[in-house]
Short mmCIF file of N, CA and C in Angstrom, two decimals:
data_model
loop_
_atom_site.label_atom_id
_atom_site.label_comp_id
_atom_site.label_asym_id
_atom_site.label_seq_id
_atom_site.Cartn_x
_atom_site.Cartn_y
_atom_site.Cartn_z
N UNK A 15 56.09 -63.65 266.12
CA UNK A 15 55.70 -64.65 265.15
C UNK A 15 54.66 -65.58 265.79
N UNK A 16 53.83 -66.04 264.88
CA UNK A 16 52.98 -66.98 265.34
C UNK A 16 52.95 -68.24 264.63
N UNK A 17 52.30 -69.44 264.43
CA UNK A 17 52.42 -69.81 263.91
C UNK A 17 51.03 -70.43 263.16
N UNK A 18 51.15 -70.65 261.58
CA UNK A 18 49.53 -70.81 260.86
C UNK A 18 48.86 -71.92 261.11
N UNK A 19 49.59 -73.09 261.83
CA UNK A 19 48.85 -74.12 262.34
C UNK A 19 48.38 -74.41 263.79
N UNK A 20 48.89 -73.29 263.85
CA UNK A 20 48.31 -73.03 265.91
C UNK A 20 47.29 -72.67 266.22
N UNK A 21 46.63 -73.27 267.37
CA UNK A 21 45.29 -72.68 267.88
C UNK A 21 44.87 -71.63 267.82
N UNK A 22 45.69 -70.91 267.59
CA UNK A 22 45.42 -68.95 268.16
C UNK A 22 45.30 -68.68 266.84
N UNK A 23 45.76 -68.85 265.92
CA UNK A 23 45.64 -68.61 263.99
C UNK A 23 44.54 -68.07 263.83
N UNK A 24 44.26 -67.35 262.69
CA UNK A 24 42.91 -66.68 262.13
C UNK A 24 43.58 -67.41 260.80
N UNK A 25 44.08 -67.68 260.29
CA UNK A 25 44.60 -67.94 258.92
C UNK A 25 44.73 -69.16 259.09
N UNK A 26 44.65 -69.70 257.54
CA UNK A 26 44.26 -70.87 256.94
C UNK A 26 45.44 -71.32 256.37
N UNK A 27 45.73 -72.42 255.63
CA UNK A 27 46.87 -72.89 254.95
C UNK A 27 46.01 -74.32 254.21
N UNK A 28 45.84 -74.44 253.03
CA UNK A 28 45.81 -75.64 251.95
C UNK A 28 46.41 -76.57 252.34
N UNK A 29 46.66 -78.07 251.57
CA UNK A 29 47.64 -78.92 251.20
C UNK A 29 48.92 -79.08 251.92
N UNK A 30 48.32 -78.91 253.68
CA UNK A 30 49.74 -79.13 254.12
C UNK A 30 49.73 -80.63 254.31
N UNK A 31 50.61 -81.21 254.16
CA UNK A 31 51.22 -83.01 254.23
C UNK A 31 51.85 -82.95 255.59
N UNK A 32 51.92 -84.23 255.91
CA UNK A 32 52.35 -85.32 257.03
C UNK A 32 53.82 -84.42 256.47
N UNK A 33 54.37 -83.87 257.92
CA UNK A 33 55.80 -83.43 257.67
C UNK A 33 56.02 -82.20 257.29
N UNK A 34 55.31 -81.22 257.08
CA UNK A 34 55.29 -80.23 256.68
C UNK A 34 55.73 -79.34 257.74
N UNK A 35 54.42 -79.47 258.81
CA UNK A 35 54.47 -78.51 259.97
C UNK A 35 55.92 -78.38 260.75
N UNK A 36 56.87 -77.79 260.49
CA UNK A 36 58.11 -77.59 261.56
C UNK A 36 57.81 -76.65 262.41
N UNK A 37 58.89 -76.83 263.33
CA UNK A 37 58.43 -76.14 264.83
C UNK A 37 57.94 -74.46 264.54
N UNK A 38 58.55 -73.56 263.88
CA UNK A 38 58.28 -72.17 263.50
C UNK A 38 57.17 -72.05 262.39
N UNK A 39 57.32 -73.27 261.32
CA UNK A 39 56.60 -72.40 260.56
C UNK A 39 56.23 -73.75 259.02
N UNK A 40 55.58 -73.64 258.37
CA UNK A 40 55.33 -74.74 256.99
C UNK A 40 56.01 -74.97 255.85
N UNK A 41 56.38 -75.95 255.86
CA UNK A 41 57.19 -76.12 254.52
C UNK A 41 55.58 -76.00 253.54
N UNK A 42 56.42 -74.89 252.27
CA UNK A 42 55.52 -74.98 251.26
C UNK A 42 56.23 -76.21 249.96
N UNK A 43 55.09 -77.03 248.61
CA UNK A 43 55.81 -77.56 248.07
C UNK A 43 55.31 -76.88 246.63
N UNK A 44 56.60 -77.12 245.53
CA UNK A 44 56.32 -76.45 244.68
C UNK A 44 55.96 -77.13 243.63
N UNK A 45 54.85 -76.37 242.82
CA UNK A 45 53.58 -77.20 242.33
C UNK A 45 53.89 -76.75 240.16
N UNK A 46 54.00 -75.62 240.31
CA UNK A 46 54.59 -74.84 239.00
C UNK A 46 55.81 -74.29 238.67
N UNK A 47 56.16 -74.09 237.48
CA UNK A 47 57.26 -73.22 237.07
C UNK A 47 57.32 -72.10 236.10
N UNK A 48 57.54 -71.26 236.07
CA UNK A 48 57.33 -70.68 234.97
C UNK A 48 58.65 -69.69 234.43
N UNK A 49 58.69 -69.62 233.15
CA UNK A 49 60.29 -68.90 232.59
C UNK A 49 59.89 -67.49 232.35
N UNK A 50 60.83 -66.34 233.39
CA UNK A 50 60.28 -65.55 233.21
C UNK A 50 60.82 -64.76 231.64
N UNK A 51 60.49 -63.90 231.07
CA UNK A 51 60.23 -62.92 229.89
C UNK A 51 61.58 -61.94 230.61
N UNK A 52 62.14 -61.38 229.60
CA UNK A 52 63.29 -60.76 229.60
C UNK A 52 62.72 -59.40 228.90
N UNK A 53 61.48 -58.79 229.20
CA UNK A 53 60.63 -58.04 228.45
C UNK A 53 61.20 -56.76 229.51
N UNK A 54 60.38 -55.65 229.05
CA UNK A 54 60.46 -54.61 229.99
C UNK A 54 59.35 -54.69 230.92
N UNK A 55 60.07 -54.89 232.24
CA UNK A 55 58.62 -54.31 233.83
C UNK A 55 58.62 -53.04 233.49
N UNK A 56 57.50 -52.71 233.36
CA UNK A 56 57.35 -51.28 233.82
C UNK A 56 56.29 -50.82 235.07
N UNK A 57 56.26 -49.76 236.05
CA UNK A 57 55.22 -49.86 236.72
C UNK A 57 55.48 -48.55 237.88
N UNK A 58 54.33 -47.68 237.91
CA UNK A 58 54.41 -46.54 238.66
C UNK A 58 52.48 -46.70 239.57
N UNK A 59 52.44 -45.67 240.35
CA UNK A 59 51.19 -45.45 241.11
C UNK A 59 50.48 -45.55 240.01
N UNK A 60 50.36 -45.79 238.86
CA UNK A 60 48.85 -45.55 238.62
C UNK A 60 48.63 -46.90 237.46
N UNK A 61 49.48 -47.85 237.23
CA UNK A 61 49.79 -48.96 236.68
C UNK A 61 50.75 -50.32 236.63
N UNK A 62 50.26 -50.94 236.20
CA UNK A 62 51.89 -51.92 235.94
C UNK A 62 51.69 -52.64 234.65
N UNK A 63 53.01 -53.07 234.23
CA UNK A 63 52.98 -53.89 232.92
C UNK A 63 54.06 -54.72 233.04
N UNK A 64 53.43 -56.10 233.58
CA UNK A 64 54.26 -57.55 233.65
C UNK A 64 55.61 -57.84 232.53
N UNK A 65 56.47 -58.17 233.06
CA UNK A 65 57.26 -59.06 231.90
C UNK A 65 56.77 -60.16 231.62
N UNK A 66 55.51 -60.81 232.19
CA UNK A 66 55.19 -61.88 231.81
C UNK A 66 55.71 -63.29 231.79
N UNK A 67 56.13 -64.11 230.99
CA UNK A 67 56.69 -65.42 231.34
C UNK A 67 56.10 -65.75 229.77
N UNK A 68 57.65 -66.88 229.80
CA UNK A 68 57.71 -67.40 228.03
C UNK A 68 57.03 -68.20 227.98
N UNK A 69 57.15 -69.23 229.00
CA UNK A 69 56.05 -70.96 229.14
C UNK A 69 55.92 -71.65 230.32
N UNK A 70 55.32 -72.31 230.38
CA UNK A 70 55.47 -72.85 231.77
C UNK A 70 56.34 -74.31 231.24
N UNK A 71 57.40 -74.62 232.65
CA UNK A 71 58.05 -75.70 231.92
C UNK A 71 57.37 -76.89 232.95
N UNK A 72 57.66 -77.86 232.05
CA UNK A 72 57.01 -79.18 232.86
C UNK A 72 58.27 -79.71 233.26
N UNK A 73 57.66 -81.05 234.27
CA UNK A 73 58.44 -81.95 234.97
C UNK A 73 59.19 -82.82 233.49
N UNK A 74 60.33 -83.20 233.95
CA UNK A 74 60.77 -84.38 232.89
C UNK A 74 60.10 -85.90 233.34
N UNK A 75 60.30 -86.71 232.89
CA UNK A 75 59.74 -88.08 232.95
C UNK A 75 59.95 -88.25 234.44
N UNK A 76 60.76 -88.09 235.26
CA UNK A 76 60.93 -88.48 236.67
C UNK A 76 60.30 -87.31 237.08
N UNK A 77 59.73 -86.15 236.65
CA UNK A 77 59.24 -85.55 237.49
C UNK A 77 60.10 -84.34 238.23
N UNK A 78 61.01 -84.35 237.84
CA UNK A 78 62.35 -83.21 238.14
C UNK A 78 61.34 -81.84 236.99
N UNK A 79 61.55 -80.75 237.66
CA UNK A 79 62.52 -79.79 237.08
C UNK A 79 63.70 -79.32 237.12
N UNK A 80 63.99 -78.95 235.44
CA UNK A 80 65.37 -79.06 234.84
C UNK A 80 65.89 -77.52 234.62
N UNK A 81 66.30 -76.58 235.51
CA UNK A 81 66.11 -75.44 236.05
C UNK A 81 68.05 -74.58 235.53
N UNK A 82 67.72 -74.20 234.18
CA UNK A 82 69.41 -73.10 234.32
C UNK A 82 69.24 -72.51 235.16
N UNK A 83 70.40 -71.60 234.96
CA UNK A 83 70.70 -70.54 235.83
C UNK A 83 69.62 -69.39 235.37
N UNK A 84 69.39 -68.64 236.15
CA UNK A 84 67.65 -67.66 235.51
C UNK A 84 67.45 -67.40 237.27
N UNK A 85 65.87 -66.81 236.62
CA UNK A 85 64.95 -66.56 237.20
C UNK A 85 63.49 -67.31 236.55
N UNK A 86 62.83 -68.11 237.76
CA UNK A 86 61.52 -68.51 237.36
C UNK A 86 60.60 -68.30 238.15
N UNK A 87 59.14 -67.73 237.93
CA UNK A 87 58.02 -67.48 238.93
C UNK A 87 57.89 -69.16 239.27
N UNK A 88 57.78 -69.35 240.26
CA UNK A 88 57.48 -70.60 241.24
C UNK A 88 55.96 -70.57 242.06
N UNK A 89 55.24 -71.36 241.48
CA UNK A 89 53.84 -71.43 242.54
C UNK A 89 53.73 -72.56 243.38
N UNK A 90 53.10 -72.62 244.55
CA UNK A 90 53.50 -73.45 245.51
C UNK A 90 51.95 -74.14 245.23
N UNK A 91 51.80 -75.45 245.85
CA UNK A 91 50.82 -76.47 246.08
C UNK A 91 49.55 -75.65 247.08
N UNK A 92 50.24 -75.02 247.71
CA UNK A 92 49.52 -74.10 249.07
C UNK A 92 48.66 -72.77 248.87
N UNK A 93 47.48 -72.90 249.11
CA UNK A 93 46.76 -71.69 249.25
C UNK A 93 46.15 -71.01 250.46
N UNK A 94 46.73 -69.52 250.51
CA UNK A 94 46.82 -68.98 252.03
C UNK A 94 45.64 -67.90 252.20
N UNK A 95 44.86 -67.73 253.50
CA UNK A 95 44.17 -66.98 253.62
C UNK A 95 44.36 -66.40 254.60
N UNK A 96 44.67 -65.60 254.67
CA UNK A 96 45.57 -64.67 255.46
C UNK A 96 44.37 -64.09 257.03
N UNK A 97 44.70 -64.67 257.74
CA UNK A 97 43.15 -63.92 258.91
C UNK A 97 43.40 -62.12 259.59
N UNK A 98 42.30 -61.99 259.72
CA UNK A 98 41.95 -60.54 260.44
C UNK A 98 43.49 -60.37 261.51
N UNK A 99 44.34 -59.38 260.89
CA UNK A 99 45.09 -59.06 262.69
C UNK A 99 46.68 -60.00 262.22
N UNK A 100 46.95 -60.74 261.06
CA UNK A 100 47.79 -61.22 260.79
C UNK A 100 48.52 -61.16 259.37
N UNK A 101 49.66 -61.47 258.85
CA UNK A 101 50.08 -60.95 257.63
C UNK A 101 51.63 -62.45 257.58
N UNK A 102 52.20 -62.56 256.40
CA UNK A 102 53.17 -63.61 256.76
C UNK A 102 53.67 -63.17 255.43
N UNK A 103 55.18 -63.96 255.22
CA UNK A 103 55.76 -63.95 254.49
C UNK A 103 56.63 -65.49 254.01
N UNK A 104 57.20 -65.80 252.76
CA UNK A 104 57.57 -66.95 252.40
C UNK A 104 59.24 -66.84 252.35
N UNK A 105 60.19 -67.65 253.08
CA UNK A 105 61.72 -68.04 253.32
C UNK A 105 61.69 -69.24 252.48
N UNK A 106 63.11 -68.76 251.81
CA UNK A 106 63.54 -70.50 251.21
C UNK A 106 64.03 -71.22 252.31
N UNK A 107 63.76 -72.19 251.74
CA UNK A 107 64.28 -73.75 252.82
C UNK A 107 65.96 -73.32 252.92
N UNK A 108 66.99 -74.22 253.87
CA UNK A 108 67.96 -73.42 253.45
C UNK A 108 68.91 -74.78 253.00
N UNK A 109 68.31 -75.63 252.87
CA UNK A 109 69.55 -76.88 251.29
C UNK A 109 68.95 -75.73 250.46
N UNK A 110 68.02 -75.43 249.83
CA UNK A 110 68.26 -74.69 248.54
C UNK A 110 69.35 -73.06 249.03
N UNK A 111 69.18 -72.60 249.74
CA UNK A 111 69.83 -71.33 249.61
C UNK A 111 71.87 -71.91 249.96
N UNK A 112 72.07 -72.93 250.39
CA UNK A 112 73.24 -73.35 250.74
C UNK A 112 73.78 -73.85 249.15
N UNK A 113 72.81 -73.95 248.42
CA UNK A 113 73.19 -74.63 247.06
C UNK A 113 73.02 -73.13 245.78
N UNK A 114 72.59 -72.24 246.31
CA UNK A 114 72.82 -71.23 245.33
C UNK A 114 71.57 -70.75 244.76
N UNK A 115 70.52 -71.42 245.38
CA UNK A 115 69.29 -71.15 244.73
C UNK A 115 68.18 -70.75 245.89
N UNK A 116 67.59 -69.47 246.06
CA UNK A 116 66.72 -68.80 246.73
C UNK A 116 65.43 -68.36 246.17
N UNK A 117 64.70 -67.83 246.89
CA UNK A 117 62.75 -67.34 246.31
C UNK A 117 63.02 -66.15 247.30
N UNK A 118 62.48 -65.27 246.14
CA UNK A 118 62.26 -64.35 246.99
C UNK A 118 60.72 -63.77 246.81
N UNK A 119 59.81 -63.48 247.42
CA UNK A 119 58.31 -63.29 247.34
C UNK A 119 57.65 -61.79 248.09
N UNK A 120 56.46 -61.41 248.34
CA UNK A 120 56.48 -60.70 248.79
C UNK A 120 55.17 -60.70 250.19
N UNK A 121 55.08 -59.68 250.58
CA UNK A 121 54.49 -60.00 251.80
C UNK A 121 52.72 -60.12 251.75
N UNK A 122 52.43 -61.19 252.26
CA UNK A 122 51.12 -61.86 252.27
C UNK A 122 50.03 -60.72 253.46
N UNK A 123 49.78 -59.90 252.59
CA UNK A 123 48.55 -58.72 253.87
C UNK A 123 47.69 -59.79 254.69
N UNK A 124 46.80 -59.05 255.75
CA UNK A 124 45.74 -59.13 256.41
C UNK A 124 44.59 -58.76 255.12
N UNK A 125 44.00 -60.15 255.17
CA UNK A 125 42.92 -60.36 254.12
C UNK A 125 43.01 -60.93 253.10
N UNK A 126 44.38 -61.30 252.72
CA UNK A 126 45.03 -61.76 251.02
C UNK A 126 44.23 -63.42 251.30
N UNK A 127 43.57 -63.91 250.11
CA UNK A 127 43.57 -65.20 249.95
C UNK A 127 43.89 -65.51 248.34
N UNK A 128 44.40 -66.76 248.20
CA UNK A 128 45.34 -67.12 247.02
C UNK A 128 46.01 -67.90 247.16
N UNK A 129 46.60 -68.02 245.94
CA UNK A 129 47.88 -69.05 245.45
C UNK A 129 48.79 -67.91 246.30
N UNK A 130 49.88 -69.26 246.15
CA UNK A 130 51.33 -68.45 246.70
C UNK A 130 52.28 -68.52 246.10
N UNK A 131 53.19 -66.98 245.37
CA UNK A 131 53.78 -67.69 244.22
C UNK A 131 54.90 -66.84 244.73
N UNK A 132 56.33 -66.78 243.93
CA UNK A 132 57.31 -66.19 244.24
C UNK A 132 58.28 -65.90 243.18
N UNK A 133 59.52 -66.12 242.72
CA UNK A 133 60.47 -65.97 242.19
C UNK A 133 61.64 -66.74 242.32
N UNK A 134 61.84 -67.92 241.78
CA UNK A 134 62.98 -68.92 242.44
C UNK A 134 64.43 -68.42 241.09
N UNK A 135 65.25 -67.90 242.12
CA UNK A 135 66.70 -67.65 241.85
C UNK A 135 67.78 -68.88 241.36
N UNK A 136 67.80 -69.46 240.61
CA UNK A 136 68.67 -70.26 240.39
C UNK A 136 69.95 -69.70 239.77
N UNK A 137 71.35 -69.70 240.75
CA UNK A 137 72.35 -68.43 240.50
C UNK A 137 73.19 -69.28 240.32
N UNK A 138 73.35 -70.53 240.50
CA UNK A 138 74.95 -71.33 240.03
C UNK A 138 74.42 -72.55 239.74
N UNK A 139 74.87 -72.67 238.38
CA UNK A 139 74.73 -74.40 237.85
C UNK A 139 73.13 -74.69 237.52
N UNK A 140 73.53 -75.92 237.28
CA UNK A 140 71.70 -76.14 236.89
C UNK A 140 71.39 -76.97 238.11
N UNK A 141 69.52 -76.34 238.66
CA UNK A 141 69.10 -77.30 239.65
C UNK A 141 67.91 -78.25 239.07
N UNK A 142 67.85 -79.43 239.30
CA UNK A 142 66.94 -80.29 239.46
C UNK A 142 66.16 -80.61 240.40
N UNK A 143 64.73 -80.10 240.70
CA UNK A 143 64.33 -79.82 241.30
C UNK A 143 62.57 -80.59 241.35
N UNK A 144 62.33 -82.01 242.02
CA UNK A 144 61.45 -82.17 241.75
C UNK A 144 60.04 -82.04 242.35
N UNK A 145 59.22 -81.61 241.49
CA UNK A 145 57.52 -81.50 241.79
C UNK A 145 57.22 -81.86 243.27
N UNK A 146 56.60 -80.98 243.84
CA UNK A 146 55.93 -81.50 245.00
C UNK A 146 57.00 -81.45 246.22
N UNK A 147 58.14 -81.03 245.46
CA UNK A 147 59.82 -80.85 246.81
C UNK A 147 59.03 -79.75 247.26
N UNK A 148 59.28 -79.62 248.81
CA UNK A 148 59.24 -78.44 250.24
C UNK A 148 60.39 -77.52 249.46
N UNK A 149 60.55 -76.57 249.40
CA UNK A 149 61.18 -75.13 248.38
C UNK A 149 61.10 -74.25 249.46
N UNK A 150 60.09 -73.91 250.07
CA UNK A 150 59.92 -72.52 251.43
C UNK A 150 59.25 -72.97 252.09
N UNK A 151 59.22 -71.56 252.97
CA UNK A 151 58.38 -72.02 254.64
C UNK A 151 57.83 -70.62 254.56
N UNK A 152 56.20 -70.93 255.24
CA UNK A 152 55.63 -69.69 255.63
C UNK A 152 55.97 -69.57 256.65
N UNK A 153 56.37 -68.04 256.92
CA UNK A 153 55.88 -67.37 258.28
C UNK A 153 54.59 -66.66 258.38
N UNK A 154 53.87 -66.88 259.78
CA UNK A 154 52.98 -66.20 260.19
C UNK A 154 53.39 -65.00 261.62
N UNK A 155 52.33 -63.89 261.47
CA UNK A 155 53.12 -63.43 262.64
C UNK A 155 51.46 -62.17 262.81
N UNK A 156 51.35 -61.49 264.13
CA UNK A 156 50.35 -60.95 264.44
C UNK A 156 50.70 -59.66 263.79
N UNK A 157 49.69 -58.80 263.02
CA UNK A 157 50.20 -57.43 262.51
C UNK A 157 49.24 -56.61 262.61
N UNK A 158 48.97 -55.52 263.04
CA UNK A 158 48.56 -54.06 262.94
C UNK A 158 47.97 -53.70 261.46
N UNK A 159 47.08 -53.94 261.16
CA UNK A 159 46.09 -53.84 259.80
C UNK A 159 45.42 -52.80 259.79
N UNK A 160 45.52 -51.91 259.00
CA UNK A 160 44.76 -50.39 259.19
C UNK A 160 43.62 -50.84 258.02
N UNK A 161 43.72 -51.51 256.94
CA UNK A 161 42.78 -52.26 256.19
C UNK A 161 42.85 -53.94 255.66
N UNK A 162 42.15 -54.21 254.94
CA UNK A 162 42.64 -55.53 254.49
C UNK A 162 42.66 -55.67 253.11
N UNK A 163 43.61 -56.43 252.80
CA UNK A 163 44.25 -56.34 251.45
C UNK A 163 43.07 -56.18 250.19
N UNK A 164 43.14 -55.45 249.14
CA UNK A 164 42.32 -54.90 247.93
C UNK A 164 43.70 -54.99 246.62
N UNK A 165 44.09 -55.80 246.59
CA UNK A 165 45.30 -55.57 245.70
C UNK A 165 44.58 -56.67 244.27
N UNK A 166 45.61 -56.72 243.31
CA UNK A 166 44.63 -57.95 241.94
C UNK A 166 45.11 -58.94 242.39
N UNK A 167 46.14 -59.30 242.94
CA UNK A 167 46.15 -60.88 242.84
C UNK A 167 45.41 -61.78 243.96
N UNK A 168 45.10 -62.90 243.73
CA UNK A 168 44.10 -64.00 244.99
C UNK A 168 42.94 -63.98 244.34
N UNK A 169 42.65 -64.14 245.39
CA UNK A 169 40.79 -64.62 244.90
C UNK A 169 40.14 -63.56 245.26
N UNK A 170 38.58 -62.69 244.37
CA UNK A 170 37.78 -62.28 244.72
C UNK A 170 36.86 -62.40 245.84
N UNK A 171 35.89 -61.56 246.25
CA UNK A 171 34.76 -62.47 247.29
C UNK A 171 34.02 -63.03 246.64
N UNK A 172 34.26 -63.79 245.38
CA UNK A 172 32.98 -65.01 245.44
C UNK A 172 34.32 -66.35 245.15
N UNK A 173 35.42 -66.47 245.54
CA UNK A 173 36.51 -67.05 245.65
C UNK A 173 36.81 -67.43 243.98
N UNK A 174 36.67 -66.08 243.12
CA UNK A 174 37.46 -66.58 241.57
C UNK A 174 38.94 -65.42 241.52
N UNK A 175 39.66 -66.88 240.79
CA UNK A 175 40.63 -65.95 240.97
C UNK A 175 40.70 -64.52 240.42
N UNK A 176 41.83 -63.79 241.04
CA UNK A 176 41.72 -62.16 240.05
C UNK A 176 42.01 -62.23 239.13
N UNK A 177 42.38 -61.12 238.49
CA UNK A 177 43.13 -60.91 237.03
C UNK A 177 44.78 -61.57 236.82
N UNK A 178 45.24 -61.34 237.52
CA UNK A 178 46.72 -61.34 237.43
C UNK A 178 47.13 -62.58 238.39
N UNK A 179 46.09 -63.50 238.77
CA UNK A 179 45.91 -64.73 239.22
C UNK A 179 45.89 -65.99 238.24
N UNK A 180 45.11 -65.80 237.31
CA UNK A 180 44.59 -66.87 236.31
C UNK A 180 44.72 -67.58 236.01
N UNK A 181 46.57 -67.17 235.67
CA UNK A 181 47.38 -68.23 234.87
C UNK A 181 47.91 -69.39 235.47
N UNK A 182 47.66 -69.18 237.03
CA UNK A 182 48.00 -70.13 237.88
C UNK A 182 46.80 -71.69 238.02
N UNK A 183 45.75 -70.68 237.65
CA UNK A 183 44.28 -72.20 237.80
C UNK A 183 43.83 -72.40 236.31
N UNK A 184 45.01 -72.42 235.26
CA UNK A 184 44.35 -73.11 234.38
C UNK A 184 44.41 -74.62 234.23
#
């Protein structure tokens, strides 16, 4: 493991705050919510077709989200650019996983730049959860890259987002 705010880094990190940096690795904070669609995923080698998401929910007057039990895509404040020779992945904090509620995300290639979004598990009770709260931590770590990431989501090379990015920078 390495870490994304260390000298030796090829990779970048957004919007990190006073307090963020812990000894291993960055608290990310979470910036969106979204309810996911109870639709059919479908998806093989040669396509995919999203379940999509019903709405995005907002903060209440204090700024909480007001979170059942579900599943919601979660986007973080943080945008990662992943450097030549490195790759990372996103851990929930662990007050949320001690309280029943986890993210699970997937792994950030050599080359990915973008939003950082995930899947927040809310499995017992309702959480309140407000805007701008630390939710995960990146890891960074050195990796063996036979190419660099070509996938839809992040940003293009003229830095607009992709297709399946969008809904995050409106």
């Amino acid at each position: 493991m390495k870490h994304i705010m260390g000298p030796k880094s090829r990779s970048r990190l957004t919007n990190v705050q006073e307090g963020d940096v812990q000894p291993n690795a960055v608290d990310l904070r979470l910036d969106k919510v979204f309810k996911i669609k109870k639709d059919v995923f479908e998806i093989s080698n040669d396509h995919k077709k999203h379940r999509g998401t019903e709405y995005e929910l907002k903060p209440d007057s204090n700024g909480y989200f007001i979170l059942e039990p579900g599943d919601y895509e979660v986007v973080m404040e943080n945008i990662v650019h992943v450097g030549e020779g490195e790759a990372g992945w996103v851990i929930t904090r662990s007050t949320l996983n001690r309280n029943g509620v986890f993210i699970t995300s997937g792994l950030y290639d050599s080359g990915y730049a973008g939003t950082m979004a995930g899947v927040l598990h809310v499995g017992v009770g309702t959480a309140r959860i407000k805007k701008g709260t630390r939710i995960g931590q990146y890891l960074s770590f050195d990796a063996e890259a036979l190419h660099k990431y070509d996938g839809s989501y992040g940003f293009d090379k003229d830095g607009k987002p992709k297709e399946d990015e969008k809904k995050y920078h409106e």
